[in-house]
Amino acid sequence: MTELNSAKEQILAASKANNEPQQLIDRRLNARELMEKLRLPRMQRFDFRTWPLIADQPLKWIKSDTNLVEKPTADDEVLKVTQFGQTLLHVNLPQKLRDQGVILTDIFTAAREYPELFNKYFMTAINPEENRLTAYHLAYLNVGLFLYIPKNVEIEKPIEVEIIQDSTQDEPLISHILVIADRGSRIKFIQHLTTVGDHENAANMMIELMAQENSEIDFSSLDEFGPHTHTYFKRRADIGKDAHVEWAVGLMNDGATVGDMDSELLGDGGYANSKMIAVTTRDQEVGVNNRVTNHGKHTTGLINQRGVILEKSELIFNGIGQIIHGAHGAKADQQNRVLIMSDQARGDANPILLIDENDVEAGHAASVGPVDQQQMYYLMSRGIPRAQAERMVIRGFLGAVLSAIPAADVRNKLITILERKLADGQQYK
């Protein structure tokens, strides 16, 4: 009990030094108590209990050396946020959007200046009582972003968010992004995660998408944390009546990674399409739960996961489609497909359907295996070298998610990373 009290006193002092409102401080202290009672989350056929996902460090505020990263370009037409560690380098939101009521700021400013919105939505889709890592996230949260799009506001250009982990220091990155799309609004959101430095650090990354009635959120992410980062991510969307959420994620981290993607179709007529690709190399371990839950009537939940496993790595995809009793006319469909490129690689694709209603459509497909040899023969018979032909087949295999990323520069960057990983993995063979 003495250790717990000491930790709570430290969190209290750090929170006050950060000028946080009392309601957030109280929630932090409660979450620190929950950490003593809750267990780590579990994932089917994947064990990460020994990973250093909880840093043995107090809550503290650290400035990063901004000379270590490229300075953002000044362009009033680009909606851009750049964050290096806990240091917010750049926020650009055109005045015409501010005049329409759009809010884009760091998470702690939102807690102070927009308490009605913040307190209503922050960590409501993701409950800190879910497991020890969600409680840890709230207790030791040290960085984050807040985005609010008012009713019927449509933002045509994507908002681009660059989050750079500062691993030149021993400090976990505990980041929370909260996106609130009010009724009838439209938004495209692109996130890019990278690492500078080679210190061993944890990253605890959470995103909440609140899609209100008849809103649309297109969320893309290119995850590219370094090899010395142990990552836990949790991304969840609460989807209202006739709302629409698209996920497109390129999971290209070089370090051990485990996480959850959740789409909760709460209102009638909602739609969620959760697309992910992952490429694993060396002795990397990656496990993902991708879940869509149909609560409302006539909702549609789709999952499409594609993975490529190289060298001695491991990748587990669990696709979970659930239709709740009363969700008449709901549709749940998923595909989980994995290519294993090495005799020493390990992988699995587990489709799971949980159906508690009769008047529904549900289906799944799963496959684990090597590259299609007929496709390889076709390309090689036309003079294409084997290694290049193999990469072409893999590019086609991953194309459904690659094409879903709206920004061409992010899409091209993802393809470049993919080509590098594939070339390195082919050398291993």
Short mmCIF file of C-alpha atoms in Angstrom, two decimals:
data_model
loop_
_atom_site.label_atom_id
_atom_site.label_comp_id
_atom_site.label_asym_id
_atom_site.label_seq_id
_atom_site.Cartn_x
_atom_site.Cartn_y
_atom_site.Cartn_z
CA MET A 1 0.00 0.00 0.00
CA THR A 2 2.91 2.36 0.70
CA GLU A 3 4.19 1.89 -2.86
CA LEU A 4 0.72 2.63 -4.29
CA ASN A 5 0.35 5.76 -2.18
CA SER A 6 3.78 6.94 -3.25
CA ALA A 7 2.89 6.41 -6.92
CA LYS A 8 -0.38 8.31 -6.50
CA GLU A 9 1.38 11.21 -4.78
CA GLN A 10 3.86 11.40 -7.63
CA ILE A 11 1.06 11.38 -10.26
CA LEU A 12 -0.79 14.09 -8.31
CA ALA A 13 2.29 16.32 -8.21
CA ALA A 14 3.08 15.80 -11.90
CA SER A 15 -0.53 16.43 -12.94
CA LYS A 16 -0.70 19.66 -10.97
CA ALA A 17 2.61 20.77 -12.49
CA ASN A 18 0.97 20.18 -15.89
CA ASN A 19 -1.98 22.39 -14.85
CA GLU A 20 -4.51 19.61 -15.34
CA PRO A 21 -8.14 20.00 -14.23
CA GLN A 22 -9.18 18.18 -11.07
CA GLN A 23 -11.51 15.79 -12.88
CA LEU A 24 -8.63 14.45 -15.00
CA ILE A 25 -6.39 14.19 -11.94
CA ASP A 26 -9.03 12.20 -10.08
CA ARG A 27 -9.40 9.83 -13.03
CA ARG A 28 -5.62 9.34 -13.17
CA LEU A 29 -5.46 8.46 -9.48
CA ASN A 30 -8.36 6.03 -9.79
CA ALA A 31 -6.67 4.39 -12.78
CA ARG A 32 -3.46 3.94 -10.79
CA GLU A 33 -5.46 2.05 -8.16
CA LEU A 34 -7.05 -0.08 -10.89
CA MET A 35 -3.60 -1.14 -12.07
CA GLU A 36 -3.18 -3.07 -8.82
CA LYS A 37 -6.36 -5.10 -9.45
CA LEU A 38 -6.48 -5.66 -13.21
CA ARG A 39 -4.71 -8.23 -15.36
CA LEU A 40 -2.98 -7.87 -18.68
CA PRO A 41 -5.23 -8.41 -21.70
CA ARG A 42 -5.25 -11.85 -23.30
CA MET A 43 -4.96 -12.74 -26.95
CA GLN A 44 -5.81 -16.09 -28.47
CA ARG A 45 -2.69 -18.11 -29.38
CA PHE A 46 -0.32 -15.25 -28.54
CA ASP A 47 1.59 -14.72 -25.30
CA PHE A 48 3.11 -11.31 -24.51
CA ARG A 49 2.97 -11.39 -20.70
CA THR A 50 6.74 -10.99 -20.30
CA TRP A 51 7.03 -7.94 -22.55
CA PRO A 52 8.09 -4.64 -20.90
CA LEU A 53 4.87 -2.80 -21.79
CA ILE A 54 4.65 -0.98 -18.45
CA ALA A 55 7.63 1.29 -17.84
CA ASP A 56 9.06 1.41 -14.34
CA GLN A 57 9.12 5.21 -14.44
CA PRO A 58 7.09 8.02 -12.86
CA LEU A 59 4.86 10.43 -14.77
CA LYS A 60 7.11 13.26 -15.91
CA TRP A 61 7.35 15.98 -18.52
CA ILE A 62 10.35 15.92 -20.85
CA LYS A 63 11.32 18.25 -23.69
CA SER A 64 12.81 16.74 -26.81
CA ASP A 65 15.66 18.17 -28.85
CA THR A 66 13.82 19.51 -31.88
CA ASN A 67 17.07 19.68 -33.86
CA LEU A 68 16.92 15.88 -34.18
CA VAL A 69 13.91 15.92 -36.51
CA GLU A 70 13.10 17.63 -39.77
CA LYS A 71 11.21 20.88 -39.31
CA PRO A 72 7.66 20.89 -40.72
CA THR A 73 7.18 22.99 -43.83
CA ALA A 74 5.02 26.08 -43.45
CA ASP A 75 2.01 25.63 -45.73
CA ASP A 76 -1.28 27.22 -44.74
CA GLU A 77 -3.23 24.82 -46.96
CA VAL A 78 -1.90 21.65 -45.32
CA LEU A 79 -3.70 20.40 -42.21
CA LYS A 80 -0.74 19.06 -40.27
CA VAL A 81 0.33 18.17 -36.74
CA THR A 82 3.89 17.17 -35.82
CA GLN A 83 4.79 15.84 -32.38
CA PHE A 84 8.25 14.73 -31.23
CA GLY A 85 8.05 12.88 -27.94
CA GLN A 86 6.04 15.15 -25.65
CA THR A 87 6.99 18.25 -27.65
CA LEU A 88 4.34 19.65 -29.99
CA LEU A 89 6.34 21.04 -32.91
CA HIS A 90 3.63 22.18 -35.25
CA VAL A 91 -0.15 22.50 -35.50
CA ASN A 92 -1.63 23.96 -38.66
CA LEU A 93 -5.39 24.39 -38.89
CA PRO A 94 -6.57 26.94 -41.47
CA GLN A 95 -8.51 29.88 -40.07
CA LYS A 96 -11.58 29.08 -42.17
CA LEU A 97 -11.90 25.74 -40.32
CA ARG A 98 -11.41 27.43 -36.95
CA ASP A 99 -14.18 29.83 -37.89
CA GLN A 100 -16.44 26.82 -38.53
CA GLY A 101 -15.78 25.55 -35.02
CA VAL A 102 -13.17 22.85 -35.75
CA ILE A 103 -10.89 22.25 -32.76
CA LEU A 104 -7.43 20.73 -33.11
CA THR A 105 -5.16 20.85 -30.08
CA ASP A 106 -3.15 18.74 -27.66
CA ILE A 107 -5.08 16.52 -25.26
CA PHE A 108 -4.23 18.49 -22.10
CA THR A 109 -5.25 21.83 -23.58
CA ALA A 110 -8.54 20.20 -24.55
CA ALA A 111 -9.05 19.02 -20.95
CA ARG A 112 -8.56 22.60 -19.70
CA GLU A 113 -10.29 24.65 -22.40
CA TYR A 114 -13.04 22.34 -23.70
CA PRO A 115 -14.07 20.40 -20.59
CA GLU A 116 -17.64 19.70 -21.74
CA LEU A 117 -16.50 17.84 -24.86
CA PHE A 118 -13.43 16.30 -23.23
CA ASN A 119 -15.20 14.92 -20.17
CA LYS A 120 -18.10 13.60 -22.24
CA TYR A 121 -15.95 11.54 -24.62
CA PHE A 122 -12.42 10.97 -23.29
CA MET A 123 -11.83 7.29 -22.50
CA THR A 124 -15.48 6.34 -22.88
CA ALA A 125 -15.07 4.13 -25.96
CA ILE A 126 -11.96 2.68 -24.31
CA ASN A 127 -12.66 1.98 -20.66
CA PRO A 128 -9.66 2.18 -18.28
CA GLU A 129 -11.20 -0.75 -16.36
CA GLU A 130 -10.77 -3.10 -19.33
CA ASN A 131 -7.29 -4.32 -18.40
CA ARG A 132 -4.06 -3.29 -16.73
CA LEU A 133 -2.69 -1.61 -19.85
CA THR A 134 -5.75 0.62 -20.34
CA ALA A 135 -5.54 1.67 -16.68
CA TYR A 136 -1.80 2.32 -17.07
CA HIS A 137 -2.56 4.42 -20.14
CA LEU A 138 -4.81 6.81 -18.23
CA ALA A 139 -2.67 6.96 -15.09
CA TYR A 140 0.56 7.78 -16.97
CA LEU A 141 -0.73 9.50 -20.13
CA ASN A 142 1.96 11.94 -21.26
CA VAL A 143 0.95 13.15 -24.73
CA GLY A 144 -2.04 13.27 -27.05
CA LEU A 145 -4.25 15.09 -29.54
CA PHE A 146 -7.87 16.22 -29.61
CA LEU A 147 -9.92 16.83 -32.76
CA TYR A 148 -13.54 17.99 -32.90
CA ILE A 149 -15.50 18.45 -36.14
CA PRO A 150 -18.82 20.27 -35.64
CA LYS A 151 -22.17 19.27 -37.15
CA ASN A 152 -22.29 19.13 -40.96
CA VAL A 153 -18.70 20.34 -41.42
CA GLU A 154 -16.88 18.52 -44.22
CA ILE A 155 -13.09 18.73 -44.33
CA GLU A 156 -11.97 17.78 -47.82
CA LYS A 157 -8.22 17.58 -47.25
CA PRO A 158 -6.89 14.94 -44.84
CA ILE A 159 -5.50 15.95 -41.47
CA GLU A 160 -1.97 14.56 -41.31
CA VAL A 161 -0.50 13.70 -37.92
CA GLU A 162 3.18 12.84 -37.51
CA ILE A 163 4.03 11.29 -34.14
CA ILE A 164 7.74 10.70 -33.58
CA GLN A 165 8.79 8.64 -30.59
CA ASP A 166 11.82 10.15 -28.84
CA SER A 167 13.97 7.14 -28.05
CA THR A 168 17.09 9.22 -27.57
CA GLN A 169 15.85 9.18 -23.95
CA ASP A 170 14.48 6.56 -21.58
CA GLU A 171 10.84 7.57 -21.64
CA PRO A 172 7.69 5.66 -22.67
CA LEU A 173 5.37 7.18 -25.25
CA ILE A 174 1.85 7.04 -23.83
CA SER A 175 -0.32 8.73 -26.41
CA HIS A 176 -4.07 9.26 -26.77
CA ILE A 177 -5.89 10.61 -29.83
CA LEU A 178 -9.55 11.54 -29.48
CA VAL A 179 -11.52 12.33 -32.67
CA ILE A 180 -15.14 13.50 -32.36
CA ALA A 181 -17.10 13.73 -35.62
CA ASP A 182 -20.41 15.39 -34.84
CA ARG A 183 -23.60 14.68 -36.81
CA GLY A 184 -23.25 14.91 -40.57
CA SER A 185 -19.52 15.77 -40.51
CA ARG A 186 -16.82 14.29 -42.76
CA ILE A 187 -13.10 13.86 -42.01
CA LYS A 188 -10.01 12.06 -43.33
CA PHE A 189 -7.30 11.45 -40.73
CA ILE A 190 -3.80 10.13 -41.51
CA GLN A 191 -1.33 9.11 -38.81
CA HIS A 192 2.36 8.25 -39.21
CA LEU A 193 4.29 6.74 -36.29
CA THR A 194 8.11 6.68 -36.32
CA THR A 195 11.03 6.48 -33.90
CA VAL A 196 14.21 8.54 -33.48
CA GLY A 197 16.92 6.97 -31.29
CA ASP A 198 17.63 3.43 -30.15
CA HIS A 199 16.81 3.33 -26.42
CA GLU A 200 14.53 0.51 -25.28
CA ASN A 201 11.11 2.04 -24.69
CA ALA A 202 7.44 1.13 -24.46
CA ALA A 203 4.75 2.73 -26.60
CA ASN A 204 1.15 2.67 -25.37
CA MET A 205 -0.95 4.12 -28.20
CA MET A 206 -4.71 4.58 -28.01
CA ILE A 207 -7.22 6.13 -30.40
CA GLU A 208 -10.91 6.80 -29.90
CA LEU A 209 -13.11 7.67 -32.89
CA MET A 210 -16.55 8.98 -31.98
CA ALA A 211 -18.63 8.89 -35.17
CA GLN A 212 -21.98 10.52 -34.51
CA GLU A 213 -25.14 10.08 -36.60
CA ASN A 214 -24.56 10.24 -40.37
CA SER A 215 -20.88 11.19 -39.99
CA GLU A 216 -17.91 9.72 -41.86
CA ILE A 217 -14.36 9.09 -40.62
CA ASP A 218 -11.63 7.70 -42.86
CA PHE A 219 -8.70 6.77 -40.63
CA SER A 220 -5.34 5.68 -42.06
CA SER A 221 -2.20 4.84 -40.14
CA LEU A 222 1.35 3.94 -41.11
CA ASP A 223 2.97 2.41 -38.03
CA GLU A 224 6.76 2.42 -38.29
CA PHE A 225 8.17 2.29 -34.76
CA GLY A 226 11.76 1.11 -34.40
CA PRO A 227 13.12 -2.32 -33.40
CA HIS A 228 13.69 -1.35 -29.75
CA THR A 229 10.09 -0.34 -29.11
CA HIS A 230 7.57 -2.69 -27.48
CA THR A 231 4.16 -1.47 -28.64
CA TYR A 232 0.65 -1.93 -27.29
CA PHE A 233 -2.06 -0.23 -29.33
CA LYS A 234 -5.81 0.02 -28.90
CA ARG A 235 -7.98 1.71 -31.52
CA ARG A 236 -11.73 1.82 -31.09
CA ALA A 237 -14.58 3.50 -32.94
CA ASP A 238 -18.06 4.12 -31.53
CA ILE A 239 -20.25 4.33 -34.62
CA GLY A 240 -23.68 5.92 -34.46
CA LYS A 241 -26.80 5.73 -36.64
CA ASP A 242 -25.96 5.69 -40.37
CA ALA A 243 -22.35 6.64 -39.56
CA HIS A 244 -19.45 5.32 -41.58
CA VAL A 245 -15.89 4.45 -40.42
CA GLU A 246 -13.07 3.18 -42.61
CA TRP A 247 -9.83 1.90 -41.09
CA ALA A 248 -6.73 1.39 -43.27
CA VAL A 249 -3.62 0.42 -41.28
CA GLY A 250 -0.14 -0.52 -42.43
CA LEU A 251 1.50 -2.23 -39.46
CA MET A 252 5.20 -1.93 -40.31
CA ASN A 253 6.75 -1.66 -36.85
CA ASP A 254 10.16 -3.31 -36.51
CA GLY A 255 9.64 -4.21 -32.83
CA ALA A 256 7.32 -6.48 -30.88
CA THR A 257 3.71 -5.34 -31.24
CA VAL A 258 0.36 -6.36 -29.83
CA GLY A 259 -2.95 -4.58 -30.15
CA ASP A 260 -6.67 -4.32 -30.75
CA MET A 261 -8.79 -2.74 -33.46
CA ASP A 262 -12.45 -2.41 -32.45
CA SER A 263 -15.46 -1.08 -34.31
CA GLU A 264 -18.65 -0.82 -32.28
CA LEU A 265 -21.68 -0.43 -34.57
CA LEU A 266 -23.99 1.09 -31.99
CA GLY A 267 -26.64 2.78 -34.16
CA ASP A 268 -28.89 1.34 -36.87
CA GLY A 269 -27.48 1.47 -40.39
CA GLY A 270 -23.85 1.98 -39.31
CA TYR A 271 -20.94 0.79 -41.44
CA ALA A 272 -17.38 -0.23 -40.53
CA ASN A 273 -14.63 -1.53 -42.81
CA SER A 274 -11.45 -2.49 -40.97
CA LYS A 275 -8.49 -3.12 -43.28
CA MET A 276 -4.96 -3.96 -42.14
CA ILE A 277 -1.70 -5.21 -43.59
CA ALA A 278 1.28 -6.36 -41.52
CA VAL A 279 4.79 -7.41 -42.47
CA THR A 280 7.04 -9.06 -39.88
CA THR A 281 10.80 -9.67 -40.07
CA ARG A 282 13.75 -11.09 -38.12
CA ASP A 283 12.53 -12.58 -34.79
CA GLN A 284 9.71 -10.05 -34.43
CA GLU A 285 6.43 -11.02 -32.75
CA VAL A 286 3.14 -9.37 -33.70
CA GLY A 287 -0.39 -10.20 -32.54
CA VAL A 288 -3.58 -8.39 -33.57
CA ASN A 289 -7.25 -8.67 -32.61
CA ASN A 290 -9.45 -7.01 -35.22
CA ARG A 291 -13.04 -6.92 -33.99
CA VAL A 292 -16.30 -5.54 -35.39
CA THR A 293 -19.44 -5.78 -33.23
CA ASN A 294 -22.91 -5.25 -34.72
CA HIS A 295 -25.24 -3.81 -32.08
CA GLY A 296 -27.61 -1.87 -34.34
CA LYS A 297 -30.04 -3.14 -36.96
CA HIS A 298 -28.97 -3.27 -40.61
CA THR A 299 -25.36 -2.57 -39.73
CA THR A 300 -22.41 -3.76 -41.81
CA GLY A 301 -19.08 -4.86 -40.34
CA LEU A 302 -16.21 -5.88 -42.62
CA ILE A 303 -12.67 -7.06 -41.77
CA ASN A 304 -9.86 -7.56 -44.29
CA GLN A 305 -6.43 -8.52 -42.90
CA ARG A 306 -3.38 -9.45 -44.97
CA GLY A 307 0.00 -10.43 -43.52
CA VAL A 308 3.44 -11.39 -44.78
CA ILE A 309 5.80 -13.25 -42.42
CA LEU A 310 9.55 -13.25 -43.11
CA GLU A 311 12.66 -14.80 -41.54
CA LYS A 312 12.03 -16.13 -37.96
CA SER A 313 9.12 -13.82 -37.14
CA GLU A 314 5.61 -14.55 -35.89
CA LEU A 315 2.28 -12.98 -36.84
CA ILE A 316 -1.14 -13.81 -35.40
CA PHE A 317 -4.33 -12.35 -36.88
CA ASN A 318 -7.56 -12.85 -34.94
CA GLY A 319 -10.60 -11.56 -36.83
CA ILE A 320 -13.67 -11.33 -34.60
CA GLY A 321 -17.10 -10.60 -36.00
CA GLN A 322 -19.91 -10.42 -33.44
CA ILE A 323 -23.62 -9.85 -34.01
CA ILE A 324 -25.56 -9.01 -30.85
CA HIS A 325 -29.08 -10.31 -30.22
CA GLY A 326 -31.56 -7.86 -31.73
CA ALA A 327 -29.27 -6.67 -34.56
CA HIS A 328 -31.74 -7.69 -37.28
CA GLY A 329 -30.47 -7.47 -40.84
CA ALA A 330 -26.84 -7.10 -39.78
CA LYS A 331 -23.95 -8.22 -41.96
CA ALA A 332 -20.55 -9.44 -40.76
CA ASP A 333 -17.88 -10.62 -43.18
CA GLN A 334 -14.14 -11.07 -42.79
CA GLN A 335 -11.01 -12.21 -44.59
CA ASN A 336 -7.78 -13.12 -42.79
CA ARG A 337 -4.94 -14.17 -45.08
CA VAL A 338 -1.26 -14.73 -44.31
CA LEU A 339 1.73 -15.53 -46.53
CA ILE A 340 4.57 -17.41 -44.84
CA MET A 341 7.87 -16.74 -46.62
CA SER A 342 10.28 -18.80 -44.51
CA ASP A 343 10.42 -22.32 -43.06
CA GLN A 344 11.24 -20.79 -39.68
CA ALA A 345 8.40 -18.24 -39.66
CA ARG A 346 5.22 -18.83 -37.66
CA GLY A 347 1.78 -17.48 -38.35
CA ASP A 348 -1.92 -18.01 -37.94
CA ALA A 349 -5.16 -16.45 -39.18
CA ASN A 350 -8.10 -17.12 -36.90
CA PRO A 351 -11.59 -16.13 -38.05
CA ILE A 352 -14.10 -16.00 -35.19
CA LEU A 353 -17.84 -15.43 -35.64
CA LEU A 354 -20.11 -14.89 -32.62
CA ILE A 355 -23.70 -14.78 -33.85
CA ASP A 356 -26.68 -14.30 -31.54
CA GLU A 357 -29.35 -13.41 -34.11
CA ASN A 358 -31.07 -15.30 -36.96
CA ASP A 359 -31.92 -12.63 -39.52
CA VAL A 360 -28.32 -11.81 -40.50
CA GLU A 361 -25.58 -12.43 -43.06
CA ALA A 362 -22.21 -13.67 -41.81
CA GLY A 363 -19.18 -15.22 -43.43
CA HIS A 364 -15.44 -15.61 -43.15
CA ALA A 365 -12.38 -16.75 -45.04
CA ALA A 366 -8.90 -17.58 -43.81
CA SER A 367 -5.71 -18.88 -45.38
CA VAL A 368 -2.11 -19.43 -44.32
CA GLY A 369 0.49 -20.54 -46.84
CA PRO A 370 3.26 -19.67 -49.30
CA VAL A 371 3.14 -17.46 -52.39
CA ASP A 372 0.84 -18.68 -55.16
CA GLN A 373 3.08 -20.73 -57.44
CA GLN A 374 0.85 -20.33 -60.50
CA GLN A 375 1.19 -16.57 -60.27
CA MET A 376 4.93 -16.95 -59.82
CA TYR A 377 5.17 -19.23 -62.89
CA TYR A 378 3.20 -16.75 -64.99
CA LEU A 379 5.51 -13.85 -64.12
CA MET A 380 8.77 -15.82 -64.35
CA SER A 381 7.76 -17.29 -67.72
CA ARG A 382 7.77 -13.72 -69.01
CA GLY A 383 11.37 -13.15 -67.97
CA ILE A 384 10.83 -11.54 -64.56
CA PRO A 385 13.47 -12.66 -61.99
CA ARG A 386 12.14 -14.79 -59.16
CA ALA A 387 12.80 -12.27 -56.36
CA GLN A 388 11.08 -9.47 -58.27
CA ALA A 389 8.18 -11.74 -59.24
CA GLU A 390 7.73 -12.70 -55.60
CA ARG A 391 7.55 -9.07 -54.53
CA MET A 392 5.05 -8.30 -57.30
CA VAL A 393 2.77 -11.12 -56.14
CA ILE A 394 2.99 -9.89 -52.55
CA ARG A 395 2.22 -6.31 -53.64
CA GLY A 396 -0.90 -7.60 -55.36
CA PHE A 397 -1.81 -9.64 -52.29
CA LEU A 398 -1.66 -6.51 -50.12
CA GLY A 399 -3.24 -4.21 -52.70
CA ALA A 400 -6.72 -4.02 -51.13
CA VAL A 401 -5.37 -2.11 -48.14
CA LEU A 402 -2.65 -0.18 -49.97
CA SER A 403 -5.20 1.34 -52.33
CA ALA A 404 -7.44 2.41 -49.43
CA ILE A 405 -4.93 4.96 -48.05
CA PRO A 406 -6.11 8.35 -49.37
CA ALA A 407 -2.82 10.29 -49.35
CA ALA A 408 -0.51 9.36 -52.21
CA ASP A 409 2.67 10.31 -50.33
CA VAL A 410 1.75 8.12 -47.34
CA ARG A 411 0.78 5.29 -49.68
CA ASN A 412 4.10 5.57 -51.54
CA LYS A 413 5.99 5.67 -48.24
CA LEU A 414 4.24 2.48 -47.14
CA ILE A 415 5.17 0.79 -50.43
CA THR A 416 8.81 1.85 -49.98
CA ILE A 417 8.91 0.36 -46.47
CA LEU A 418 7.23 -2.78 -47.76
CA GLU A 419 9.80 -3.20 -50.55
CA ARG A 420 12.67 -2.77 -48.08
CA LYS A 421 11.27 -5.36 -45.68
CA LEU A 422 10.61 -7.84 -48.46
CA ALA A 423 14.09 -7.41 -49.94
CA ASP A 424 15.71 -7.94 -46.53
CA GLY A 425 13.59 -11.00 -45.87
CA GLN A 426 14.41 -12.55 -49.23
CA GLN A 427 18.12 -12.23 -48.45
CA TYR A 428 17.55 -14.31 -45.33
CA LYS A 429 16.28 -17.24 -47.41
#
